[in-house]
Short mmCIF file of C-alpha atoms and ligand atoms in Angstrom, two decimals:
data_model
loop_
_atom_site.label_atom_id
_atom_site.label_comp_id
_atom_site.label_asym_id
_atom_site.label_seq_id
_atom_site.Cartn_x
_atom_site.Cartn_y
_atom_site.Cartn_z
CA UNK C 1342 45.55 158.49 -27.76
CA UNK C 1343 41.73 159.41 -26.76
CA UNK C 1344 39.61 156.77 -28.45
CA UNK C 1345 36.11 158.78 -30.02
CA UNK C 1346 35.44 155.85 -32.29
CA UNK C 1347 34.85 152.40 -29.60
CA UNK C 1348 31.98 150.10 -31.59
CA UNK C 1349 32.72 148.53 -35.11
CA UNK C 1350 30.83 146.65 -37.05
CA UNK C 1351 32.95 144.66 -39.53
CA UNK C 1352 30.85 142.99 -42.35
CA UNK C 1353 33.11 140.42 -44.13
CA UNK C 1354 35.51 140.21 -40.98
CA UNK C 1355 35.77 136.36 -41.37
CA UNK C 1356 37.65 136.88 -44.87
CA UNK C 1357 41.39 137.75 -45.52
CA UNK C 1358 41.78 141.05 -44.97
CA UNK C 1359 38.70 141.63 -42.07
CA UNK C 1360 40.25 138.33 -39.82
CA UNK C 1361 43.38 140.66 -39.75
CA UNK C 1362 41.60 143.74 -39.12
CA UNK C 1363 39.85 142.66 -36.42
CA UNK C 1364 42.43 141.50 -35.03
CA UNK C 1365 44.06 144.73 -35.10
CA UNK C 1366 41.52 146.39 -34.21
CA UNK C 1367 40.80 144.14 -30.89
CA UNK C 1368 43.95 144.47 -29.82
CA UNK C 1369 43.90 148.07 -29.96
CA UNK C 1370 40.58 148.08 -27.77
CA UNK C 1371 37.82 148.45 -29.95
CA UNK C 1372 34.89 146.68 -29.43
CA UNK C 1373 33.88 144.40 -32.89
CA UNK C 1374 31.57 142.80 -33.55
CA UNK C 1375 31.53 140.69 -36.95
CA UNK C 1376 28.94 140.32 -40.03
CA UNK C 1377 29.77 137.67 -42.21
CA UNK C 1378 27.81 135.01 -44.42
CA UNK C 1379 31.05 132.75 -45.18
CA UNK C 1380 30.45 132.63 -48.63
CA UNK C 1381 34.16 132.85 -49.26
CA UNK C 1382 35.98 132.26 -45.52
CA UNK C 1383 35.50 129.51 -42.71
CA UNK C 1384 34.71 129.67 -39.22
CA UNK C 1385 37.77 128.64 -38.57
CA UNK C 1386 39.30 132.29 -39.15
CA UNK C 1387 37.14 133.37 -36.48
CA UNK C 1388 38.69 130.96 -33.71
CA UNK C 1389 42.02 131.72 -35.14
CA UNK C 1390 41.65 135.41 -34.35
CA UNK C 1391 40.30 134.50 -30.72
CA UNK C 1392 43.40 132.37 -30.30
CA UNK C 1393 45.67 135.28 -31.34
CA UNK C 1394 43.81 137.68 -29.30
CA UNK C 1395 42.51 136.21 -26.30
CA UNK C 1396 38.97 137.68 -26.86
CA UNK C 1397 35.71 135.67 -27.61
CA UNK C 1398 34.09 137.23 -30.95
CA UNK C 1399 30.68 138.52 -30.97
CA UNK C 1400 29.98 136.93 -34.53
CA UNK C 1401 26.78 137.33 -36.92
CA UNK C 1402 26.72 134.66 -39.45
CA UNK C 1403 24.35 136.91 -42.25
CA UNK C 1404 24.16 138.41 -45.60
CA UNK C 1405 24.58 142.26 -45.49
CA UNK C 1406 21.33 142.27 -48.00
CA UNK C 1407 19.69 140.60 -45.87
CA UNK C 1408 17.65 143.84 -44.14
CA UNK C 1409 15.89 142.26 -41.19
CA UNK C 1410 18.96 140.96 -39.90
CA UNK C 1411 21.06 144.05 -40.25
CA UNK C 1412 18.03 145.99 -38.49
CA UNK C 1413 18.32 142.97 -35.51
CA UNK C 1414 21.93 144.18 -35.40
CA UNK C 1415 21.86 147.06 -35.48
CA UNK C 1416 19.21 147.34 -32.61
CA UNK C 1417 20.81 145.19 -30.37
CA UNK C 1418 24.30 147.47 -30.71
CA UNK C 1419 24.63 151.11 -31.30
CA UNK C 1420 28.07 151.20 -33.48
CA UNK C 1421 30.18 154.18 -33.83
CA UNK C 1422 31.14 153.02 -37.36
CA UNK C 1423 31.37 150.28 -39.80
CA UNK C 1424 34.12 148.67 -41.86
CA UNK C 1425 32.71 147.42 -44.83
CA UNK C 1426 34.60 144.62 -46.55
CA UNK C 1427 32.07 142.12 -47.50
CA UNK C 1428 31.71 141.50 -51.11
CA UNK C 1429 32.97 139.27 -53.75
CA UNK C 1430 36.58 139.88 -55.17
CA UNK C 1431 37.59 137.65 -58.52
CA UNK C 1432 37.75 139.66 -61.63
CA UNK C 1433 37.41 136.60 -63.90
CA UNK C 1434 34.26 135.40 -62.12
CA UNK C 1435 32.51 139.08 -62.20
CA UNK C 1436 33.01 138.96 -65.94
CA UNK C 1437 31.32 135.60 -65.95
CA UNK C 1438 28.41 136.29 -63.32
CA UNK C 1439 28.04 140.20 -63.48
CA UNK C 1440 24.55 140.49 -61.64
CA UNK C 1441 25.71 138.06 -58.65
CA UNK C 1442 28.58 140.74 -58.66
CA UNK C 1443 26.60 144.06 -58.77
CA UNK C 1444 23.93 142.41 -56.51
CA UNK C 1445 26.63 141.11 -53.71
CA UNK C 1446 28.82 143.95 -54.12
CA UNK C 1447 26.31 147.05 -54.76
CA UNK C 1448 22.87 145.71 -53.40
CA UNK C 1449 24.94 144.88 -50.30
CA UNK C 1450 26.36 148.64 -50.04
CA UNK C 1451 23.16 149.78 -50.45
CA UNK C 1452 21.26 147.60 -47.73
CA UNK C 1453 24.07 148.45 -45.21
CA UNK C 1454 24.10 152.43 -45.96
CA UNK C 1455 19.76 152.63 -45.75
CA UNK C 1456 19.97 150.69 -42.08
CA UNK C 1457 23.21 152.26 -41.06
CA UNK C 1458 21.12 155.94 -41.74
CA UNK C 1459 18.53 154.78 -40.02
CA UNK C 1460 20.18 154.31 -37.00
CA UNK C 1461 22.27 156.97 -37.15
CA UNK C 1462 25.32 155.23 -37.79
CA UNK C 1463 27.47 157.42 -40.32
CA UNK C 1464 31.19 156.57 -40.36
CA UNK C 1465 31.82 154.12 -42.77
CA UNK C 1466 35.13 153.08 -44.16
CA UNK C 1467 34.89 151.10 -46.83
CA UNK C 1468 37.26 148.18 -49.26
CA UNK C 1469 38.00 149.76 -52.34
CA UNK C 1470 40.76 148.69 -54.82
CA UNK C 1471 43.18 150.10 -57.28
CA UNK C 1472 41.32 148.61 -60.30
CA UNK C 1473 39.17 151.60 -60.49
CA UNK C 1474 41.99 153.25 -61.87
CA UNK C 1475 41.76 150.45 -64.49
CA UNK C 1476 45.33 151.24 -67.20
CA UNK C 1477 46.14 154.52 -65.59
CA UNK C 1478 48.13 157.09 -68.05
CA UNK C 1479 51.37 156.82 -65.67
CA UNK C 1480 52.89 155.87 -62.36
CA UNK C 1481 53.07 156.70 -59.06
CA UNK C 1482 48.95 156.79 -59.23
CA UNK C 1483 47.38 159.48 -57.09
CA UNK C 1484 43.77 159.36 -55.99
CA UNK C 1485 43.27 162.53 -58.40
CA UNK C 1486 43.78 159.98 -60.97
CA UNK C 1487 40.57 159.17 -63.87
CA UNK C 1488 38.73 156.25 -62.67
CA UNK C 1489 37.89 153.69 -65.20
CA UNK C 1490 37.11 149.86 -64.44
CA UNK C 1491 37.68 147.75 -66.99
CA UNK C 1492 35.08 144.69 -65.49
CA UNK C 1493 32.22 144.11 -63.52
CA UNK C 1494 34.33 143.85 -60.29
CA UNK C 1495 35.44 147.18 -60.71
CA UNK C 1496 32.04 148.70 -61.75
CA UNK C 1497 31.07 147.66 -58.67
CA UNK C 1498 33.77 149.10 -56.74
CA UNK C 1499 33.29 152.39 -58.61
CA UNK C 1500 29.32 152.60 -58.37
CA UNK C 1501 29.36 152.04 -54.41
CA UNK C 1502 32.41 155.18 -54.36
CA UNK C 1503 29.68 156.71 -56.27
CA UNK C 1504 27.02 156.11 -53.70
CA UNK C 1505 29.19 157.14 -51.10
CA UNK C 1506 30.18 160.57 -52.21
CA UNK C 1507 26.50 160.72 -53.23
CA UNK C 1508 25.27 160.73 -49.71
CA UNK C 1509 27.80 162.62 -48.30
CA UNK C 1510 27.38 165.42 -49.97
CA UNK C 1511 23.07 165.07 -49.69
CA UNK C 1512 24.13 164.87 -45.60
CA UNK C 1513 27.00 166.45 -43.99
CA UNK C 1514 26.79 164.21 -40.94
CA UNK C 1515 28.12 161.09 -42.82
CA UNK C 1516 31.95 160.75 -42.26
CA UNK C 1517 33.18 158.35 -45.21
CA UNK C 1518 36.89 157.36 -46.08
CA UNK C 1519 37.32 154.97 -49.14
CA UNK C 1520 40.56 152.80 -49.05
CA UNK C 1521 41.83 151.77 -52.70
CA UNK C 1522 44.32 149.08 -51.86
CA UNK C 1523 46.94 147.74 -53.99
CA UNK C 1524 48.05 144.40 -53.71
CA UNK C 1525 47.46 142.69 -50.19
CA UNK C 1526 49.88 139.79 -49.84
CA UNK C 1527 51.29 137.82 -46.55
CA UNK C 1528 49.87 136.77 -43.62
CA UNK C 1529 49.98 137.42 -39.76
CA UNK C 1530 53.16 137.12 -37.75
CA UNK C 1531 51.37 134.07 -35.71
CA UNK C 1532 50.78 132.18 -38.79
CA UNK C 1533 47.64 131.53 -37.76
CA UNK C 1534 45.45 133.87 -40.13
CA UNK C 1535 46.18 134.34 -43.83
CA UNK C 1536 44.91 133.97 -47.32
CA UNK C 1537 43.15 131.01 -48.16
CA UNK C 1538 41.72 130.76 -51.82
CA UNK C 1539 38.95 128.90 -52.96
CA UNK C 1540 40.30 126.93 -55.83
CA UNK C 1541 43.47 127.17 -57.98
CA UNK C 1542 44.25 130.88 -57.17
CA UNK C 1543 44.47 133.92 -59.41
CA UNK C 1544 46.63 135.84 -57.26
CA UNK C 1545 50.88 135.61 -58.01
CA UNK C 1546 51.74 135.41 -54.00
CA UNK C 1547 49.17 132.44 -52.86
CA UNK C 1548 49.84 130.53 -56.40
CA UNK C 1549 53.72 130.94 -55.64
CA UNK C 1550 53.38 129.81 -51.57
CA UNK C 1551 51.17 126.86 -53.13
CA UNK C 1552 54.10 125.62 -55.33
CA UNK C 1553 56.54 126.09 -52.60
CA UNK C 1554 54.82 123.55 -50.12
CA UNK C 1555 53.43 121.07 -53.42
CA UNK C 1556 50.05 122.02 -53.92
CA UNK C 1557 50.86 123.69 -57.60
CA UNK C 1558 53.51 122.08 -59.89
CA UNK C 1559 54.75 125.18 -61.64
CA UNK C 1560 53.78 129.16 -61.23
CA UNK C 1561 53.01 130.17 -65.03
CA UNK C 1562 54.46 134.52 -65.24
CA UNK C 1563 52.18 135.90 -67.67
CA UNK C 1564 54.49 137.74 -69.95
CA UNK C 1565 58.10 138.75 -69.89
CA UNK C 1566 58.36 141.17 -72.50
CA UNK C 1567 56.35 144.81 -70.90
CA UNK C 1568 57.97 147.48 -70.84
CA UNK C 1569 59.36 147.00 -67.14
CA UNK C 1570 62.62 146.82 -65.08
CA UNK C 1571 62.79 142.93 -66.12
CA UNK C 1572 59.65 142.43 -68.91
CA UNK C 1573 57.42 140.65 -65.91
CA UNK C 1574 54.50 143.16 -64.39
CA UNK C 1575 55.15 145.32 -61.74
CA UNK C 1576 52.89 145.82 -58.58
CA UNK C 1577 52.85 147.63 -55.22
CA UNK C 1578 52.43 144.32 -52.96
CA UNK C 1579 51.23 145.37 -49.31
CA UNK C 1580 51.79 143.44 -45.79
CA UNK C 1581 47.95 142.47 -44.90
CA UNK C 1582 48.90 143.80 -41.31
CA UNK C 1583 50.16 147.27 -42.97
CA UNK C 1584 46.59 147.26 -44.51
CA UNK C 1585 44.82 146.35 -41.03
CA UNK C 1586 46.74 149.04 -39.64
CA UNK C 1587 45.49 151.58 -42.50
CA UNK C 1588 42.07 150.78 -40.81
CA UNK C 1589 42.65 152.02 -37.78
CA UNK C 1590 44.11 155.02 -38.55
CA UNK C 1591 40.88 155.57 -41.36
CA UNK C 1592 38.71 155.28 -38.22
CA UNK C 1593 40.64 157.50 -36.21
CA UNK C 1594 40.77 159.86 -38.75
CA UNK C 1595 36.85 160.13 -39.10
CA UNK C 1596 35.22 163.06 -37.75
CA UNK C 1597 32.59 165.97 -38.45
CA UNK C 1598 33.43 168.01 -41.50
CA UNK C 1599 35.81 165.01 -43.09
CA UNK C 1600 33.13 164.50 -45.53
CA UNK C 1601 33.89 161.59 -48.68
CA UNK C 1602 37.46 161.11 -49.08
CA UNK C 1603 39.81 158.43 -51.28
CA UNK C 1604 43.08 157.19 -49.98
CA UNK C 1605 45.51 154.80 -51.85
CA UNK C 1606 46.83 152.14 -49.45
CA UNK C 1607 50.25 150.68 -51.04
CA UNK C 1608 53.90 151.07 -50.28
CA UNK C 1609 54.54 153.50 -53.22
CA UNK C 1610 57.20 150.76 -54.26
CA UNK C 1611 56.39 148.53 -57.03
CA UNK C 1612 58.32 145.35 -57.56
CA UNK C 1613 58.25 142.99 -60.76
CA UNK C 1614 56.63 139.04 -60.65
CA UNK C 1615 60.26 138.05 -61.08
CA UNK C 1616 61.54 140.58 -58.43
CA UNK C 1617 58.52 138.60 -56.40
CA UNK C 1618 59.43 135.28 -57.01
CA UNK C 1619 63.80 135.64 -56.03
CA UNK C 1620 62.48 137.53 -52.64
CA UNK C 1621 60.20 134.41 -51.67
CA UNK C 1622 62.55 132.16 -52.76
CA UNK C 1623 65.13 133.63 -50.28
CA UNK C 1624 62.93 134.02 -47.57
CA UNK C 1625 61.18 130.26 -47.75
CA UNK C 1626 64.64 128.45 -48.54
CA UNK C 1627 61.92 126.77 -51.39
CA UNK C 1628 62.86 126.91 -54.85
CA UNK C 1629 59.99 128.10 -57.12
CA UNK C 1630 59.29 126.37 -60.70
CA UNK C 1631 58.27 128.73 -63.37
CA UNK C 1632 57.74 129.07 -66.73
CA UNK C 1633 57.14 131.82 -68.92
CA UNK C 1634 53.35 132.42 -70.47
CA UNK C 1635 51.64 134.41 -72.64
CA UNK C 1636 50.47 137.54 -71.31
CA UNK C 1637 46.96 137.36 -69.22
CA UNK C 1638 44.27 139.46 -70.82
CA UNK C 1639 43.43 142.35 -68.73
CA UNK C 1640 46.89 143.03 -67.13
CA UNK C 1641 48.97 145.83 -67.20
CA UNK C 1642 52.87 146.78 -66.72
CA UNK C 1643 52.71 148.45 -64.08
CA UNK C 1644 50.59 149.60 -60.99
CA UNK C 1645 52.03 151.39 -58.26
CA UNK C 1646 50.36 153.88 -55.94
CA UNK C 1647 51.77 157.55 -54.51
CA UNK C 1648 51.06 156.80 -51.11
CA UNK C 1649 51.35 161.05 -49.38
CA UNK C 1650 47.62 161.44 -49.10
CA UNK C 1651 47.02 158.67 -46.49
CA UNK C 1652 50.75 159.73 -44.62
CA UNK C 1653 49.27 163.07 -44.63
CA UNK C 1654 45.62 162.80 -43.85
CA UNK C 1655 45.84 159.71 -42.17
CA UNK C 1656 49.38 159.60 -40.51
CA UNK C 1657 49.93 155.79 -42.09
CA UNK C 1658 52.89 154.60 -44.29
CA UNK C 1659 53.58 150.35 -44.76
CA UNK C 1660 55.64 149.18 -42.31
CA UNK C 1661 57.14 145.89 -43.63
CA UNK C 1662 59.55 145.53 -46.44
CA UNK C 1663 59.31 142.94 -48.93
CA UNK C 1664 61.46 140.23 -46.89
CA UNK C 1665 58.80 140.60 -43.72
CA UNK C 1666 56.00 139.86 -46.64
CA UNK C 1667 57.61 136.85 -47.54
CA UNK C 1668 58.84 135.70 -44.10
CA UNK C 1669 55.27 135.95 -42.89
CA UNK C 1670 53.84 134.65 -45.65
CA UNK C 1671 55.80 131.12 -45.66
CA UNK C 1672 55.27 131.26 -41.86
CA UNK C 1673 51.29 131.09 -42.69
CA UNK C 1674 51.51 128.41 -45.78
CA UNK C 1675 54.30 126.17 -44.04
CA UNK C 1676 52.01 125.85 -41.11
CA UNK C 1677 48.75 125.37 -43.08
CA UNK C 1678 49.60 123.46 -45.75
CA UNK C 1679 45.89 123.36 -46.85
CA UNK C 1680 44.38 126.82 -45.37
CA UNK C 1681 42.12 126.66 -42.99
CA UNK C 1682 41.06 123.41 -44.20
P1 NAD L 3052 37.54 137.70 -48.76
O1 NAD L 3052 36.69 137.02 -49.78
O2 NAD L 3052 38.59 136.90 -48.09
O3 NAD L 3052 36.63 138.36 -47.63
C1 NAD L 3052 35.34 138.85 -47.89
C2 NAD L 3052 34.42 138.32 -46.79
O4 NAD L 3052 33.11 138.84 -47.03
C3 NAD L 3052 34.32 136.80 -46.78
O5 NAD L 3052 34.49 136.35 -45.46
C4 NAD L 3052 32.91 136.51 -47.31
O6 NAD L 3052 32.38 135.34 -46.76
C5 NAD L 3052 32.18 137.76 -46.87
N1 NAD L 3052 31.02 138.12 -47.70
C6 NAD L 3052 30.96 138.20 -49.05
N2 NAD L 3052 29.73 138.59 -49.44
C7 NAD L 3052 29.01 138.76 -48.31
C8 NAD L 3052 27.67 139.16 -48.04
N3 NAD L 3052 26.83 139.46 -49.02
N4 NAD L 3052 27.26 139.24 -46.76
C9 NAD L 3052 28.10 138.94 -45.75
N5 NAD L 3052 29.38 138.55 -45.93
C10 NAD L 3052 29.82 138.47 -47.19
O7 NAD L 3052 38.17 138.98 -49.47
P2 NAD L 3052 39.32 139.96 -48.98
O8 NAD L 3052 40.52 139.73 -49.81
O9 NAD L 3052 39.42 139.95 -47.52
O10 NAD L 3052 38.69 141.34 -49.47
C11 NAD L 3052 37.92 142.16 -48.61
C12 NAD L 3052 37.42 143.36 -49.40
O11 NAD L 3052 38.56 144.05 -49.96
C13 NAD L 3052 36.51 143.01 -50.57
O12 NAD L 3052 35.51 143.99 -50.64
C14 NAD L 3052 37.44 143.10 -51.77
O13 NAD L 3052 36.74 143.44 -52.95
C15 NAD L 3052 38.39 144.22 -51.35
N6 NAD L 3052 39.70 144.15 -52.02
C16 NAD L 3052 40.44 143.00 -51.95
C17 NAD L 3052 41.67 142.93 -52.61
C18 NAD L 3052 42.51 141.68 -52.58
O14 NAD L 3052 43.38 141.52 -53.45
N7 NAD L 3052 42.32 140.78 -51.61
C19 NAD L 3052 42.13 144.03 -53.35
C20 NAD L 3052 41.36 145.18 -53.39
C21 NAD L 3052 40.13 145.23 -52.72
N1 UFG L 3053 50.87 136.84 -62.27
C1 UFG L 3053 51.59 135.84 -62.88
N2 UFG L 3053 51.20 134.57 -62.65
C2 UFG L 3053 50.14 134.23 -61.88
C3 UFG L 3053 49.41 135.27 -61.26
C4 UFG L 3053 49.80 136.57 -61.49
O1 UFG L 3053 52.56 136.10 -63.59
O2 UFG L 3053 49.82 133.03 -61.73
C5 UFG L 3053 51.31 138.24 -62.46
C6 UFG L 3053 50.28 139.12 -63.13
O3 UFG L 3053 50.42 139.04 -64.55
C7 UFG L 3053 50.63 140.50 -62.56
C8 UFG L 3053 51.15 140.19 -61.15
O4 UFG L 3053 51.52 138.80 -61.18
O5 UFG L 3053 51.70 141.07 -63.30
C9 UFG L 3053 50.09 140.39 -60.07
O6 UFG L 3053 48.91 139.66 -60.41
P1 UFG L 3053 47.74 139.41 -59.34
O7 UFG L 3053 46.72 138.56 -60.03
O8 UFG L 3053 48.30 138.92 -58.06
O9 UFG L 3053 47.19 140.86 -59.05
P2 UFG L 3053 46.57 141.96 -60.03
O10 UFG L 3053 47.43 143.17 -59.94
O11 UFG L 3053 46.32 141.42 -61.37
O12 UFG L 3053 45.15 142.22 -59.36
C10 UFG L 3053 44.98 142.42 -57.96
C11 UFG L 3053 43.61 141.90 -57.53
C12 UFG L 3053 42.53 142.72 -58.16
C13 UFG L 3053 42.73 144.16 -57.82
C14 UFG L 3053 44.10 144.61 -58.22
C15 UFG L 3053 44.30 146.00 -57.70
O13 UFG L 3053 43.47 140.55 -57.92
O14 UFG L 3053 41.28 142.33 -57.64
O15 UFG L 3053 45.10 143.78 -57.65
O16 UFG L 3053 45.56 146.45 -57.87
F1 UFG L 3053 41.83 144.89 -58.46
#
């Protein structure tokens, strides 16, 4: 396939989802070079992905609010586009510290977009997530759906869509897809890059693979009794690499007259935390202790996305099925007991 988009900027690509991006995207021949401040990821990711891919990184260790850095960057490469992940990600913590949220997460948006304009740099495709849809009315969700955050996380999720539609339609040059994902989970096939929480996490799959090898006594599932195939909360859980791969195809798809557009990236399958829990246990040979807790405030039943926008716009469906996820997934955790660390 002819390559139009060759120079990508990828703010946050030290993190989860960017290390596996950029791999991705390396191996597919793009030239990246990475933004990060590693406020939430370690350097280590970044020799991880040279090890997987063979290439040396061109790495920026810097805040994307910080503007005379970005400006340095952006005058010593002239990117086709830009992959924005950086931000910050825990819903508990944004309720807790809303400004460090709005000012990470929107300030950020907003320094990257002003130098990005100035040097005319317009494709942008940037993380979004399914909590903008916040309880939705039913499911499969489609991107048509209301949006309505229910926290400060997803405020700021919502006000940088805003800001991105907003300047599209002001200038018809900028080229802007916005990826809502659902629930990344796994790791890559190497087991070399994966998730690596700060903390005890919040997340079902890295609290579950943190029992399994004896970092966490016991998973708690928060509620049995919704109105669901078993009573535990249902979620569309996506391979990390199916969600790199959802990049690619974003970039590919960006060109003049494409405008602001919203894509859900999912499987369009949701599965329950119990349905979660039996799949990993069969895939890890590790028996997972649980008990049953009261229900987490904030959660809903069930989340799942209708996933024929981004197979028809952007020619992407998932890939792996839920025994890949968990292969891969005990593949990264077996080997790295403690992360990166
Ligand atoms: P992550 O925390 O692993 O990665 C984010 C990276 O951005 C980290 O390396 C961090 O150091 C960096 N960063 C944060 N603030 C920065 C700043 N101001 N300047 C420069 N670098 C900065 O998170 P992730 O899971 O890889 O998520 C990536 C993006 O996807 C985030 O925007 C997140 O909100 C979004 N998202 C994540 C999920 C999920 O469940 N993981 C779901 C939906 C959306
Ligand atoms: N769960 C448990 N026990 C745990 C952790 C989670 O039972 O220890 C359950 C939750 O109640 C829920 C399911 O597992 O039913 C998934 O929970 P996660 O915390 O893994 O994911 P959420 O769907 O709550 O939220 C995630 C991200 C959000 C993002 C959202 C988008 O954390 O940032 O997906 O769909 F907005």
């Amino acid at each position: 396939m002819q390559q139009t988009t060759n120079k990508i900027l990828v703010t946050g690509g030290a993190g989860y989802i960017g290390s596996h991006t950029v791999v991705a995207l390396v191996e597919q021949g793009f030239d990246v070079v990475v933004l990060d401040n590693f406020s939430n990821s370690q350097p280590e990711s970044i020799s991880r992905i040279e090890q997987i891919t063979g290439v040396k990184l061109d790495v920026v260790n810097a805040d994307v609010r910080d503007e005379i850095a970005l400006q340095r960057v952006f005058e010593l490469h002239q990117f086709d586009a830009v992959i924005h992940f950086a931000g910050l990600k825990a819903v508990g913590e944004s309720v807790d510290q809303p400004l460090r949220y709005y000012h990470n997460n929107v300030q950020g948006a907003l320094q990257l977009l002003r130098v990005m304009g100035d040097g005319n740099c317009k494709k942008i495709v940037f993380s979004s997530s399914a909590t903008v849809y916040g309880d939705p009315s039913s499911v499969p969700i489609t991107e048509s759906f209301a949006l309505n955050a229910t926290n400060p996380y997803g405020h700021s999720k919502l006000m940088v869509e805003t800001l991105l539609r907003d300047i599209s339609s002001s200038d018809a040059d900028w080229q802007v897809s916005i990826l809502r994902y659902f629930n990344p989970v796994s790791a890559h096939s190497s087991g070399l890059i994966g998730e690596d929480p700060n903390g005890i996490p919040n997340n079902l799959m890295p609290y579950i693979s943190q029992v399994a090898v004896g970092r966490l006594a016991c998973l708690s599932i928060y509620g049995d009794d919704y109105d669901t195939v078993d009573g535990t909360g249902v979620r569309d859980y996506i391979h990390v690499a199916d969600l790199a791969s959802a990049h690619i195809k974003a970039l590919q798809a960006l060109a003049p007259g494409h405008g602001c557009q919203a894509y859900n990236i999912g499987t369009g399958r949701g599965y329950s935390v119990l349905e979660m829990v039996k799949a990993f246990e069969a895939a890890s040979g590790q028996t997972i202790k649980y008990k049953i807790a009261p229900r987490r405030i904030g959660d809903i039943a069930s989340c799942y996305a209708d996933t024929s926008k981004s197979a028809r716009e952007l020619g992407w469906t998932a890939e792996h099925d839920l025994n890949g996820m968990m292969q891969d997934l005990w593949h990264w955790q077996s080997n790295n007991p403690n992360g990166y660390s």
